[in-house]
N, CA, C and O atoms as a GROMACS GRO file, in nm:
protein
  284
    1MET      N    1  11.024  27.060  10.430
    1MET     CA    2  11.076  26.949  10.354
    1MET      C    3  11.121  26.835  10.446
    1MET      O    4  11.122  26.719  10.404
    2ASN      N    5  11.157  26.866  10.569
    2ASN     CA    6  11.198  26.764  10.664
    2ASN      C    7  11.082  26.722  10.752
    2ASN      O    8  11.087  26.736  10.874
    3GLU      N    9  10.978  26.670  10.691
    3GLU     CA   10  10.862  26.623  10.765
    3GLU      C   11  10.885  26.479  10.807
    3GLU      O   12  10.929  26.396  10.728
    4GLU      N   13  10.854  26.451  10.933
    4GLU     CA   14  10.869  26.315  10.983
    4GLU      C   15  10.742  26.236  10.958
    4GLU      O   16  10.631  26.290  10.963
    5ILE      N   17  10.759  26.108  10.930
    5ILE     CA   18  10.645  26.019  10.910
    5ILE      C   19  10.602  25.969  11.047
    5ILE      O   20  10.685  25.922  11.125
    6PRO      N   21  10.473  25.976  11.078
    6PRO     CA   22  10.426  25.931  11.209
    6PRO      C   23  10.450  25.781  11.231
    6PRO      O   24  10.439  25.701  11.138
    7VAL      N   25  10.482  25.744  11.353
    7VAL     CA   26  10.511  25.606  11.387
    7VAL      C   27  10.391  25.514  11.362
    7VAL      O   28  10.410  25.404  11.308
    8PRO      N   29  10.267  25.553  11.397
    8PRO     CA   30  10.154  25.463  11.367
    8PRO      C   31  10.139  25.432  11.218
    8PRO      O   32  10.103  25.321  11.181
    9LEU      N   33  10.167  25.529  11.133
    9LEU     CA   34  10.161  25.507  10.989
    9LEU      C   35  10.267  25.406  10.946
    9LEU      O   36  10.240  25.320  10.862
   10LEU      N   37  10.386  25.416  11.000
   10LEU     CA   38  10.492  25.322  10.968
   10LEU      C   39  10.455  25.180  11.012
   10LEU      O   40  10.484  25.083  10.942
   11ILE      N   41  10.392  25.168  11.126
   11ILE     CA   42  10.350  25.037  11.174
   11ILE      C   43  10.243  24.978  11.083
   11ILE      O   44  10.248  24.859  11.051
   12ILE      N   45  10.147  25.060  11.041
   12ILE     CA   46  10.042  25.012  10.950
   12ILE      C   47  10.101  24.966  10.818
   12ILE      O   48  10.063  24.861  10.766
   13VAL      N   49  10.193  25.043  10.763
   13VAL     CA   50  10.257  25.006  10.636
   13VAL      C   51  10.336  24.877  10.651
   13VAL      O   52  10.331  24.790  10.564
   14ALA      N   53  10.408  24.862  10.762
   14ALA     CA   54  10.486  24.741  10.785
   14ALA      C   55  10.395  24.618  10.796
   14ALA      O   56  10.428  24.512  10.742
   15VAL      N   57  10.282  24.632  10.864
   15VAL     CA   58  10.189  24.520  10.878
   15VAL      C   59  10.131  24.482  10.742
   15VAL      O   60  10.118  24.363  10.711
   16ILE      N   61  10.096  24.580  10.660
   16ILE     CA   62  10.042  24.553  10.526
   16ILE      C   63  10.144  24.480  10.440
   16ILE      O   64  10.111  24.381  10.374
   17LEU      N   65  10.269  24.526  10.440
   17LEU     CA   66  10.371  24.464  10.357
   17LEU      C   67  10.406  24.324  10.403
   17LEU      O   68  10.424  24.234  10.321
   18ILE      N   69  10.415  24.303  10.534
   18ILE     CA   70  10.446  24.169  10.585
   18ILE      C   71  10.330  24.074  10.558
   18ILE      O   72  10.353  23.958  10.522
   19SER      N   73  10.208  24.120  10.574
   19SER     CA   74  10.091  24.035  10.546
   19SER      C   75  10.087  23.996  10.398
   19SER      O   76  10.061  23.880  10.365
   20GLN      N   77  10.112  24.091  10.312
   20GLN     CA   78  10.114  24.063  10.168
   20GLN      C   79  10.223  23.963  10.135
   20GLN      O   80  10.201  23.871  10.057
   21SER      N   81  10.340  23.981  10.192
   21SER     CA   82  10.452  23.891  10.166
   21SER      C   83  10.421  23.749  10.212
   21SER      O   84  10.451  23.653  10.140
   22ILE      N   85  10.361  23.735  10.328
   22ILE     CA   86  10.325  23.602  10.378
   22ILE      C   87  10.219  23.539  10.289
   22ILE      O   88  10.228  23.420  10.257
   23PHE      N   89  10.120  23.616  10.248
   23PHE     CA   90  10.016  23.566  10.157
   23PHE      C   91  10.078  23.514  10.027
   23PHE      O   92  10.048  23.402   9.984
   24LEU      N   93  10.164  23.594   9.966
   24LEU     CA   94  10.226  23.553   9.840
   24LEU      C   95  10.315  23.430   9.859
   24LEU      O   96  10.314  23.340   9.775
   25PHE      N   97  10.391  23.427   9.966
   25PHE     CA   98  10.480  23.314   9.994
   25PHE      C   99  10.400  23.184  10.008
   25PHE      O  100  10.434  23.083   9.947
   26ILE      N  101  10.295  23.187  10.088
   26ILE     CA  102  10.216  23.066  10.113
   26ILE      C  103  10.146  23.018   9.986
   26ILE      O  104  10.148  22.899   9.956
   27HIS      N  105  10.084  23.109   9.914
   27HIS     CA  106  10.010  23.069   9.795
   27HIS      C  107  10.103  23.024   9.682
   27HIS      O  108  10.071  22.928   9.611
   28ALA      N  109  10.215  23.091   9.664
   28ALA     CA  110  10.309  23.049   9.560
   28ALA      C  111  10.367  22.912   9.593
   28ALA      O  112  10.388  22.830   9.504
   29ARG      N  113  10.393  22.886   9.719
   29ARG     CA  114  10.444  22.755   9.760
   29ARG      C  115  10.338  22.647   9.740
   29ARG      O  116  10.370  22.536   9.696
   30LYS      N  117  10.215  22.678   9.772
   30LYS     CA  118  10.105  22.583   9.758
   30LYS      C  119  10.085  22.542   9.612
   30LYS      O  120  10.055  22.426   9.584
   31TYR      N  121  10.100  22.636   9.519
   31TYR     CA  122  10.076  22.608   9.379
   31TYR      C  123  10.202  22.584   9.298
   31TYR      O  124  10.197  22.580   9.175
   32GLY      N  125  10.316  22.568   9.364
   32GLY     CA  126  10.439  22.527   9.296
   32GLY      C  127  10.510  22.636   9.218
   32GLY      O  128  10.580  22.607   9.121
   33HIS      N  129  10.495  22.759   9.259
   33HIS     CA  130  10.565  22.869   9.193
   33HIS      C  131  10.688  22.906   9.276
   33HIS      O  132  10.710  22.849   9.383
   34ASN      N  133  10.766  22.998   9.227
   34ASN     CA  134  10.889  23.040   9.295
   34ASN      C  135  10.853  23.121   9.420
   34ASN      O  136  10.845  23.244   9.414
   35TYR      N  137  10.832  23.051   9.532
   35TYR     CA  138  10.775  23.115   9.651
   35TYR      C  139  10.869  23.214   9.719
   35TYR      O  140  10.822  23.314   9.772
   36TRP      N  141  11.000  23.189   9.719
   36TRP     CA  142  11.092  23.285   9.781
   36TRP      C  143  11.089  23.418   9.705
   36TRP      O  144  11.090  23.525   9.766
   37LEU      N  145  11.086  23.410   9.575
   37LEU     CA  146  11.082  23.532   9.493
   37LEU      C  147  10.957  23.613   9.524
   37LEU      O  148  10.965  23.734   9.545
   38TRP      N  149  10.841  23.548   9.526
   38TRP     CA  150  10.717  23.620   9.552
   38TRP      C  151  10.710  23.674   9.693
   38TRP      O  152  10.654  23.781   9.715
   39GLY      N  153  10.767  23.602   9.790
   39GLY     CA  154  10.771  23.652   9.926
   39GLY      C  155  10.854  23.778   9.939
   39GLY      O  156  10.816  23.871  10.010
   40ILE      N  157  10.968  23.780   9.872
   40ILE     CA  158  11.056  23.899   9.877
   40ILE      C  159  10.994  24.015   9.801
   40ILE      O  160  10.998  24.129   9.847
   41ILE      N  161  10.938  23.988   9.684
   41ILE     CA  162  10.874  24.094   9.606
   41ILE      C  163  10.757  24.154   9.684
   41ILE      O  164  10.731  24.274   9.673
   42GLY      N  165  10.688  24.074   9.764
   42GLY     CA  166  10.577  24.123   9.844
   42GLY      C  167  10.617  24.223   9.950
   42GLY      O  168  10.534  24.299   9.998
   43LEU      N  169  10.745  24.224   9.987
   43LEU     CA  170  10.793  24.320  10.087
   43LEU      C  171  10.826  24.457  10.028
   43LEU      O  172  10.849  24.552  10.103
   44ILE      N  173  10.830  24.468   9.897
   44ILE     CA  174  10.875  24.592   9.833
   44ILE      C  175  10.767  24.700   9.831
   44ILE      O  176  10.792  24.813   9.873
   45GLN      N  177  10.648  24.664   9.783
   45GLN     CA  178  10.540  24.762   9.775
   45GLN      C  179  10.406  24.691   9.777
   45GLN      O  180  10.400  24.568   9.764
   46ALA      N  181  10.299  24.765   9.793
   46ALA     CA  182  10.164  24.707   9.792
   46ALA      C  183  10.075  24.795   9.707
   46ALA      O  184  10.096  24.916   9.705
   47PRO      N  185   9.982  24.744   9.639
   47PRO     CA  186   9.934  24.608   9.619
   47PRO      C  187   9.979  24.548   9.486
   47PRO      O  188   9.930  24.441   9.450
   48MET      N  189  10.069  24.612   9.414
   48MET     CA  190  10.105  24.566   9.280
   48MET      C  191  10.160  24.423   9.275
   48MET      O  192  10.122  24.350   9.184
   49PRO      N  193  10.246  24.378   9.368
   49PRO     CA  194  10.291  24.239   9.360
   49PRO      C  195  10.177  24.138   9.372
   49PRO      O  196  10.178  24.035   9.305
   50THR      N  197  10.080  24.167   9.456
   50THR     CA  198   9.966  24.076   9.471
   50THR      C  199   9.883  24.073   9.343
   50THR      O  200   9.841  23.967   9.298
   51LEU      N  201   9.860  24.189   9.285
   51LEU     CA  202   9.784  24.194   9.160
   51LEU      C  203   9.857  24.123   9.048
   51LEU      O  204   9.796  24.050   8.970
   52ALA      N  205   9.988  24.144   9.037
   52ALA     CA  206  10.067  24.077   8.934
   52ALA      C  207  10.064  23.926   8.953
   52ALA      O  208  10.052  23.851   8.856
   53TYR      N  209  10.075  23.881   9.076
   53TYR     CA  210  10.069  23.737   9.104
   53TYR      C  211   9.934  23.679   9.064
   53TYR      O  212   9.928  23.575   8.999
   54LEU      N  213   9.826  23.746   9.102
   54LEU     CA  214   9.693  23.695   9.071
   54LEU      C  215   9.662  23.697   8.921
   54LEU      O  216   9.597  23.606   8.870
   55ILE      N  217   9.709  23.799   8.852
   55ILE     CA  218   9.678  23.812   8.709
   55ILE      C  219   9.768  23.725   8.622
   55ILE      O  220   9.719  23.653   8.535
   56PHE      N  221   9.900  23.730   8.645
   56PHE     CA  222   9.993  23.665   8.553
   56PHE      C  223  10.033  23.524   8.595
   56PHE      O  224  10.061  23.440   8.509
   57VAL      N  225  10.036  23.495   8.723
   57VAL     CA  226  10.079  23.363   8.768
   57VAL      C  227   9.960  23.272   8.790
   57VAL      O  228   9.954  23.162   8.734
   58ARG      N  229   9.863  23.317   8.871
   58ARG     CA  230   9.746  23.236   8.902
   58ARG      C  231   9.639  23.243   8.793
   58ARG      O  232   9.556  23.153   8.782
   59LYS      N  233   9.641  23.350   8.713
   59LYS     CA  234   9.548  23.369   8.601
   59LYS      C  235   9.403  23.357   8.647
   59LYS      O  236   9.325  23.283   8.588
   60VAL      N  237   9.368  23.431   8.752
   60VAL     CA  238   9.234  23.422   8.809
   60VAL      C  239   9.129  23.495   8.726
   60VAL      O  240   9.010  23.471   8.745
   61PHE      N  241   9.169  23.581   8.634
   61PHE     CA  242   9.073  23.660   8.558
   61PHE      C  243   9.054  23.608   8.416
   61PHE      O  244   8.998  23.679   8.332
   62HIS      N  245   9.099  23.487   8.387
   62HIS     CA  246   9.080  23.432   8.253
   62HIS      C  247   8.937  23.387   8.234
   62HIS      O  248   8.876  23.330   8.324
   63LYS      N  249   8.884  23.413   8.114
   63LYS     CA  250   8.750  23.370   8.083
   63LYS      C  251   8.753  23.222   8.046
   63LYS      O  252   8.853  23.172   7.994
   64LYS      N  253   8.644  23.154   8.073
   64LYS     CA  254   8.631  23.014   8.036
   64LYS      C  255   8.526  23.001   7.927
   64LYS      O  256   8.424  23.070   7.930
   65ASN      N  257   8.552  22.913   7.831
   65ASN     CA  258   8.452  22.890   7.728
   65ASN      C  259   8.345  22.794   7.781
   65ASN      O  260   8.362  22.740   7.889
   66PRO      N  261   8.237  22.773   7.709
   66PRO     CA  262   8.127  22.691   7.761
   66PRO      C  263   8.166  22.548   7.801
   66PRO      O  264   8.102  22.490   7.889
   67GLU      N  265   8.269  22.492   7.740
   67GLU     CA  266   8.310  22.356   7.776
   67GLU      C  267   8.392  22.354   7.905
   67GLU      O  268   8.426  22.246   7.954
   68GLY      N  269   8.425  22.470   7.960
   68GLY     CA  270   8.499  22.476   8.085
   68GLY      C  271   8.650  22.481   8.069
   68GLY      O  272   8.723  22.473   8.168
   69MET      N  273   8.698  22.494   7.946
   69MET     CA  274   8.842  22.500   7.923
   69MET      C  275   8.885  22.646   7.907
   69MET      O  276   8.807  22.729   7.860
   70ASN      N  277   9.008  22.678   7.946
   70ASN     CA  278   9.059  22.815   7.931
   70ASN      C  279   9.077  22.847   7.784
   70ASN      O  280   9.109  22.759   7.704
   71GLU      N  281   9.056  22.973   7.750
   71GLU     CA  282   9.076  23.017   7.612
   71GLU      C  283   9.221  23.039   7.585
   71GLU      O  284   9.258  23.076   7.473
   0.00000   0.00000   0.00000
């Protein structure tokens, strides 16, 4: 039950979380969203904050009708 987590794994996880946080911070700031909030949320876990940002804030998966307007 007292298994130690290997140091290389911790480094990989830290790099992933920091990269995600920086990505969310920069993009939220660029598009006028609450960038500090997204940067902090990006440090909590991966990849759910990025998916939530892309789906609910940026709305990248919305279909467009033939005239080019969002439904």
